[in-house]
mmCIF file of C-alpha atoms in Angstrom:
data_model
loop_
_atom_site.group_PDB
_atom_site.id
_atom_site.type_symbol
_atom_site.label_atom_id
_atom_site.label_comp_id
_atom_site.label_asym_id
_atom_site.label_seq_id
_atom_site.Cartn_x
_atom_site.Cartn_y
_atom_site.Cartn_z
ATOM 1 C CA MET A 1 0.000 0.000 0.000
ATOM 2 C CA GLY A 2 1.456 3.353 -1.026
ATOM 3 C CA CYS A 3 1.313 6.328 1.256
ATOM 4 C CA HIS A 4 -0.850 8.275 -1.228
ATOM 5 C CA GLN A 5 -3.903 7.366 0.823
ATOM 6 C CA HIS A 6 -2.684 9.488 3.750
ATOM 7 C CA MET A 7 -3.732 13.019 2.816
ATOM 8 C CA SER A 8 -3.134 14.765 6.132
ATOM 9 C CA THR A 9 -0.340 17.310 6.356
ATOM 10 C CA GLU A 10 0.843 15.757 9.624
ATOM 11 C CA ASN A 11 4.257 14.182 9.190
ATOM 12 C CA HIS A 12 4.481 10.421 9.669
ATOM 13 C CA PRO A 13 6.728 7.672 8.265
ATOM 14 C CA ALA A 14 5.834 6.782 4.693
ATOM 15 C CA GLN A 15 3.851 3.583 4.177
ATOM 16 C CA VAL A 16 5.994 1.599 1.741
ATOM 17 C CA PRO A 17 4.835 -1.450 -0.256
ATOM 18 C CA SER A 18 6.531 -4.651 0.885
ATOM 19 C CA ASP A 19 8.625 -6.898 -1.374
ATOM 20 C CA ALA A 20 8.579 -4.270 -4.120
ATOM 21 C CA GLY A 21 11.213 -3.708 -6.780
ATOM 22 C CA LEU A 22 12.590 -0.284 -7.614
ATOM 23 C CA GLY A 23 9.958 0.311 -10.300
ATOM 24 C CA GLU A 24 7.099 -0.418 -7.910
ATOM 25 C CA LEU A 25 8.690 1.693 -5.194
ATOM 26 C CA ARG A 26 9.119 4.606 -7.592
ATOM 27 C CA GLN A 27 5.496 4.346 -8.657
ATOM 28 C CA ALA A 28 4.271 4.232 -5.056
ATOM 29 C CA ALA A 29 6.512 7.126 -3.987
ATOM 30 C CA ALA A 30 5.045 9.309 -6.729
ATOM 31 C CA GLY A 31 1.897 9.612 -4.613
ATOM 32 C CA CYS A 32 3.619 10.005 -1.249
ATOM 33 C CA ARG A 33 1.945 12.408 1.196
ATOM 34 C CA ALA A 34 3.865 11.410 4.324
ATOM 35 C CA CYS A 35 4.935 15.009 4.971
ATOM 36 C CA GLU A 36 3.828 18.403 3.747
ATOM 37 C CA LEU A 37 6.672 18.828 1.245
ATOM 38 C CA TRP A 38 4.716 17.080 -1.524
ATOM 39 C CA GLU A 39 2.271 19.958 -1.896
ATOM 40 C CA PRO A 40 4.487 22.825 -3.131
ATOM 41 C CA ALA A 41 6.899 20.475 -4.930
ATOM 42 C CA THR A 42 6.430 19.635 -8.599
ATOM 43 C CA GLN A 43 6.840 15.896 -8.070
ATOM 44 C CA THR A 44 8.572 13.142 -6.110
ATOM 45 C CA VAL A 45 12.191 12.663 -7.169
ATOM 46 C CA PHE A 46 13.013 9.002 -6.596
ATOM 47 C CA GLY A 47 16.408 7.339 -6.971
ATOM 48 C CA GLU A 48 17.842 6.366 -10.348
ATOM 49 C CA GLY A 49 20.135 3.525 -11.334
ATOM 50 C CA PRO A 50 20.272 -0.223 -11.877
ATOM 51 C CA GLU A 51 19.179 -2.763 -9.270
ATOM 52 C CA THR A 52 22.603 -4.362 -9.754
ATOM 53 C CA ALA A 53 24.425 -1.215 -8.566
ATOM 54 C CA ARG A 54 27.268 -2.000 -6.148
ATOM 55 C CA ILE A 55 27.439 1.600 -4.940
ATOM 56 C CA VAL A 56 24.656 3.917 -3.750
ATOM 57 C CA PHE A 57 25.066 7.681 -3.467
ATOM 58 C CA VAL A 58 22.714 9.416 -1.024
ATOM 59 C CA GLY A 59 22.320 13.189 -1.164
ATOM 60 C CA GLU A 60 20.161 15.518 0.891
ATOM 61 C CA GLN A 61 17.150 16.281 -1.287
ATOM 62 C CA PRO A 62 16.381 17.216 -4.908
ATOM 63 C CA GLY A 63 17.078 20.779 -5.982
ATOM 64 C CA ASP A 64 15.133 23.095 -8.261
ATOM 65 C CA GLN A 65 16.143 21.434 -11.537
ATOM 66 C CA GLU A 66 15.717 17.939 -10.111
ATOM 67 C CA ASP A 67 12.231 18.848 -8.893
ATOM 68 C CA ARG A 68 11.252 19.990 -12.394
ATOM 69 C CA ALA A 69 12.887 17.050 -14.207
ATOM 70 C CA GLY A 70 11.875 14.331 -11.729
ATOM 71 C CA GLU A 71 15.426 12.917 -11.693
ATOM 72 C CA PRO A 72 18.172 13.189 -9.039
ATOM 73 C CA PHE A 73 21.400 15.129 -9.575
ATOM 74 C CA VAL A 74 20.689 16.597 -13.018
ATOM 75 C CA GLY A 75 21.406 20.254 -12.143
ATOM 76 C CA PRO A 76 24.757 22.019 -11.587
ATOM 77 C CA ALA A 77 25.636 19.803 -8.593
ATOM 78 C CA GLY A 78 24.845 16.712 -10.646
ATOM 79 C CA LYS A 79 27.096 17.867 -13.472
ATOM 80 C CA LEU A 80 29.940 18.428 -11.009
ATOM 81 C CA LEU A 81 29.316 14.979 -9.506
ATOM 82 C CA ASP A 82 29.447 13.426 -12.990
ATOM 83 C CA ARG A 83 32.815 15.079 -13.612
ATOM 84 C CA ALA A 84 34.176 13.950 -10.242
ATOM 85 C CA LEU A 85 32.979 10.376 -10.812
ATOM 86 C CA GLY A 86 34.746 10.370 -14.173
ATOM 87 C CA ASP A 87 37.961 11.673 -12.609
ATOM 88 C CA ALA A 88 37.717 8.914 -9.975
ATOM 89 C CA ALA A 89 37.074 6.230 -12.640
ATOM 90 C CA ILE A 90 33.537 5.449 -11.425
ATOM 91 C CA ASP A 91 30.846 5.014 -14.094
ATOM 92 C CA ARG A 92 27.657 6.750 -12.998
ATOM 93 C CA ARG A 93 25.671 4.204 -15.008
ATOM 94 C CA ASP A 94 26.879 1.531 -12.574
ATOM 95 C CA ALA A 95 25.767 3.540 -9.518
ATOM 96 C CA TYR A 96 22.391 4.199 -7.918
ATOM 97 C CA ILE A 97 21.817 7.816 -6.924
ATOM 98 C CA THR A 98 19.120 8.948 -4.531
ATOM 99 C CA ASN A 99 18.361 11.417 -1.740
ATOM 100 C CA ALA A 100 17.454 11.134 1.928
ATOM 101 C CA VAL A 101 14.355 13.268 1.200
ATOM 102 C CA LYS A 102 12.474 12.811 -2.073
ATOM 103 C CA HIS A 103 10.759 16.201 -2.342
ATOM 104 C CA PHE A 104 12.307 19.638 -2.877
ATOM 105 C CA ARG A 105 11.970 21.885 0.172
ATOM 106 C CA PHE A 106 12.236 25.534 -0.744
ATOM 107 C CA THR A 107 11.276 29.096 0.077
ATOM 108 C CA PRO A 108 9.535 30.784 -2.851
ATOM 109 C CA THR A 109 10.666 34.233 -3.941
ATOM 110 C CA PRO A 110 9.512 36.357 -6.901
ATOM 111 C CA LYS A 111 12.559 35.347 -8.952
ATOM 112 C CA ARG A 112 13.373 31.787 -7.897
ATOM 113 C CA ARG A 113 12.832 29.034 -5.369
ATOM 114 C CA ILE A 114 15.473 29.128 -2.628
ATOM 115 C CA HIS A 115 16.703 25.771 -1.295
ATOM 116 C CA GLN A 116 15.786 25.117 2.328
ATOM 117 C CA SER A 117 17.363 22.186 4.173
ATOM 118 C CA PRO A 118 14.921 19.442 5.194
ATOM 119 C CA GLY A 119 14.089 19.094 8.865
ATOM 120 C CA ALA A 120 14.409 16.006 11.035
ATOM 121 C CA GLU A 121 10.687 15.401 10.578
ATOM 122 C CA HIS A 122 11.112 15.223 6.799
ATOM 123 C CA LEU A 123 14.034 12.802 7.111
ATOM 124 C CA ARG A 124 11.938 10.585 9.392
ATOM 125 C CA ALA A 125 8.934 10.678 7.077
ATOM 126 C CA CYS A 126 11.009 9.758 4.032
ATOM 127 C CA ARG A 127 13.323 7.209 5.637
ATOM 128 C CA PRO A 128 11.151 4.151 4.793
ATOM 129 C CA TRP A 129 11.683 4.860 1.087
ATOM 130 C CA LEU A 130 15.452 4.932 1.576
ATOM 131 C CA GLU A 131 15.346 1.738 3.617
ATOM 132 C CA ALA A 132 13.298 0.067 0.888
ATOM 133 C CA GLU A 133 15.867 1.129 -1.719
ATOM 134 C CA PHE A 134 18.675 -0.383 0.369
ATOM 135 C CA ALA A 135 16.693 -3.601 0.825
ATOM 136 C CA VAL A 136 16.394 -4.023 -2.950
ATOM 137 C CA LEU A 137 19.905 -2.891 -3.865
ATOM 138 C CA LYS A 138 21.981 -4.539 -1.100
ATOM 139 C CA PRO A 139 24.886 -2.205 -1.934
ATOM 140 C CA GLU A 140 28.525 -2.885 -1.199
ATOM 141 C CA ILE A 141 29.261 0.787 -0.527
ATOM 142 C CA VAL A 142 26.985 3.689 0.419
ATOM 143 C CA VAL A 143 28.353 7.193 -0.116
ATOM 144 C CA CYS A 144 26.768 10.037 1.847
ATOM 145 C CA LEU A 145 26.980 13.268 -0.107
ATOM 146 C CA GLY A 146 26.947 16.030 2.484
ATOM 147 C CA ALA A 147 26.250 16.437 6.168
ATOM 148 C CA VAL A 148 22.477 15.896 6.087
ATOM 149 C CA ALA A 149 22.787 12.400 4.604
ATOM 150 C CA ALA A 150 25.746 11.539 6.852
ATOM 151 C CA LYS A 151 23.964 12.626 10.018
ATOM 152 C CA ALA A 152 20.827 10.720 8.983
ATOM 153 C CA LEU A 153 22.598 7.466 8.100
ATOM 154 C CA ILE A 154 25.735 7.379 10.249
ATOM 155 C CA SER A 155 25.273 9.493 13.374
ATOM 156 C CA PRO A 156 23.815 12.892 14.331
ATOM 157 C CA SER A 157 27.267 13.788 15.668
ATOM 158 C CA PHE A 158 29.070 12.928 12.410
ATOM 159 C CA ARG A 159 31.266 15.739 11.090
ATOM 160 C CA ILE A 160 32.173 15.732 7.390
ATOM 161 C CA THR A 161 35.169 17.981 8.023
ATOM 162 C CA ARG A 162 36.654 15.467 10.479
ATOM 163 C CA GLU A 163 35.616 12.065 9.228
ATOM 164 C CA ARG A 164 35.169 12.282 5.478
ATOM 165 C CA GLY A 165 36.798 9.828 3.091
ATOM 166 C CA GLN A 166 36.921 6.944 5.574
ATOM 167 C CA LEU A 167 35.349 3.575 4.842
ATOM 168 C CA LEU A 168 33.227 2.577 7.839
ATOM 169 C CA PRO A 169 31.523 -0.821 8.316
ATOM 170 C CA TRP A 170 27.779 -0.280 8.177
ATOM 171 C CA THR A 171 24.540 -2.243 7.997
ATOM 172 C CA PRO A 172 21.835 -0.688 5.795
ATOM 173 C CA PRO A 173 18.654 -0.385 7.896
ATOM 174 C CA GLY A 174 16.434 -1.808 5.160
ATOM 175 C CA VAL A 175 18.695 -4.817 4.741
ATOM 176 C CA ALA A 176 18.822 -5.356 8.501
ATOM 177 C CA ALA A 177 15.022 -5.298 8.677
ATOM 178 C CA ALA A 178 14.686 -7.654 5.728
ATOM 179 C CA GLU A 179 17.112 -10.169 7.212
ATOM 180 C CA ASP A 180 15.881 -9.982 10.790
ATOM 181 C CA GLY A 181 15.008 -13.468 11.948
ATOM 182 C CA ASP A 182 16.374 -15.201 8.866
ATOM 183 C CA ASP A 183 18.296 -18.393 9.534
ATOM 184 C CA GLU A 184 20.204 -18.170 6.267
ATOM 185 C CA PRO A 185 22.091 -15.085 5.088
ATOM 186 C CA ASP A 186 20.793 -13.458 1.898
ATOM 187 C CA GLU A 187 22.918 -14.729 -0.983
ATOM 188 C CA GLY A 188 22.477 -11.430 -2.826
ATOM 189 C CA ALA A 189 23.795 -9.309 0.029
ATOM 190 C CA PRO A 190 27.475 -8.413 0.361
ATOM 191 C CA ALA A 191 29.397 -9.903 3.298
ATOM 192 C CA GLN A 192 29.918 -6.361 4.591
ATOM 193 C CA THR A 193 28.469 -3.035 3.498
ATOM 194 C CA TRP A 194 30.711 0.014 3.807
ATOM 195 C CA MET A 195 29.808 3.635 4.323
ATOM 196 C CA LEU A 196 31.817 6.684 3.280
ATOM 197 C CA ALA A 197 30.897 10.343 3.643
ATOM 198 C CA THR A 198 32.137 13.220 1.530
ATOM 199 C CA ALA A 199 31.147 16.755 0.649
ATOM 200 C CA HIS A 200 27.974 17.441 -1.294
ATOM 201 C CA PRO A 201 28.779 18.722 -4.800
ATOM 202 C CA SER A 202 26.641 21.813 -4.159
ATOM 203 C CA ALA A 203 28.947 22.740 -1.256
ATOM 204 C CA ILE A 204 31.851 22.753 -3.694
ATOM 205 C CA LEU A 205 29.932 25.038 -6.038
ATOM 206 C CA ARG A 206 29.403 27.435 -3.116
ATOM 207 C CA THR A 207 33.101 27.393 -2.169
ATOM 208 C CA PRO A 208 34.862 30.716 -2.917
ATOM 209 C CA ASP A 209 36.843 30.711 -6.160
ATOM 210 C CA GLU A 210 40.229 30.498 -4.486
ATOM 211 C CA GLY A 211 39.301 27.314 -2.630
ATOM 212 C CA ARG A 212 37.052 25.571 -5.152
ATOM 213 C CA ALA A 213 39.739 23.574 -6.963
ATOM 214 C CA ALA A 214 41.055 22.143 -3.697
ATOM 215 C CA ALA A 215 37.515 21.295 -2.554
ATOM 216 C CA TYR A 216 36.868 19.513 -5.851
ATOM 217 C CA ASP A 217 40.153 17.597 -5.610
ATOM 218 C CA ALA A 218 39.184 16.472 -2.090
ATOM 219 C CA LEU A 219 35.875 15.116 -3.422
ATOM 220 C CA VAL A 220 37.675 13.207 -6.176
ATOM 221 C CA ALA A 221 40.167 11.815 -3.638
ATOM 222 C CA ASP A 222 37.274 10.512 -1.517
ATOM 223 C CA LEU A 223 35.642 8.941 -4.570
ATOM 224 C CA LYS A 224 38.922 7.255 -5.488
ATOM 225 C CA VAL A 225 38.801 5.510 -2.085
ATOM 226 C CA VAL A 226 35.428 4.114 -3.177
ATOM 227 C CA ALA A 227 36.724 3.115 -6.606
ATOM 228 C CA HIS A 228 39.668 1.301 -5.052
ATOM 229 C CA ALA A 229 37.399 -0.566 -2.631
ATOM 230 C CA LEU A 230 35.189 -1.724 -5.526
ATOM 231 C CA ALA A 231 38.111 -2.851 -7.694
#
């Protein structure tokens, strides 16, 4: 049952269909009303990529261009991420890219819609979708792009500036829930899932000119850690 039947503006965890593939999840998420962000947004922006992806990138939320296109990381930050992935020898077509929150939160102004970070209530409401994605994908490595994703998936006290670029052992919550009580391990799941956090590409775009090249190089260096681990 999709969460489209819940029309109240009160935030609550999304009701996610069980045993669904990515296509079914995407279809169900299109009608999600688990928090109030659906109403001003153009559409749900679900994750994109193959079910066979060994690596999952998790950002904060879709931006203005993503909201209009209905696809994650297609705006300026997405173009920078594509370039960084290429420089780190990671093929984006082999990765799954999603966000911790699937609707664009913004403040409207006469000229444009200004990005507004999602609140803890939005992360909670949307988390079942992310867990369902993990349960289907069973990734080997999850990369948190930015502090919001890292705090949501690793720890509220996680600091990108201190702990970025490190591979940490991690159990995806959706996978843990799916395997709870199983006598046999899931043959499709990796022996160990790893987590790594790095800067969000949009943070690099906001870096002053004199520091932007170094910030970009640091992102590529972190992604090369991922590439090496997947080799």
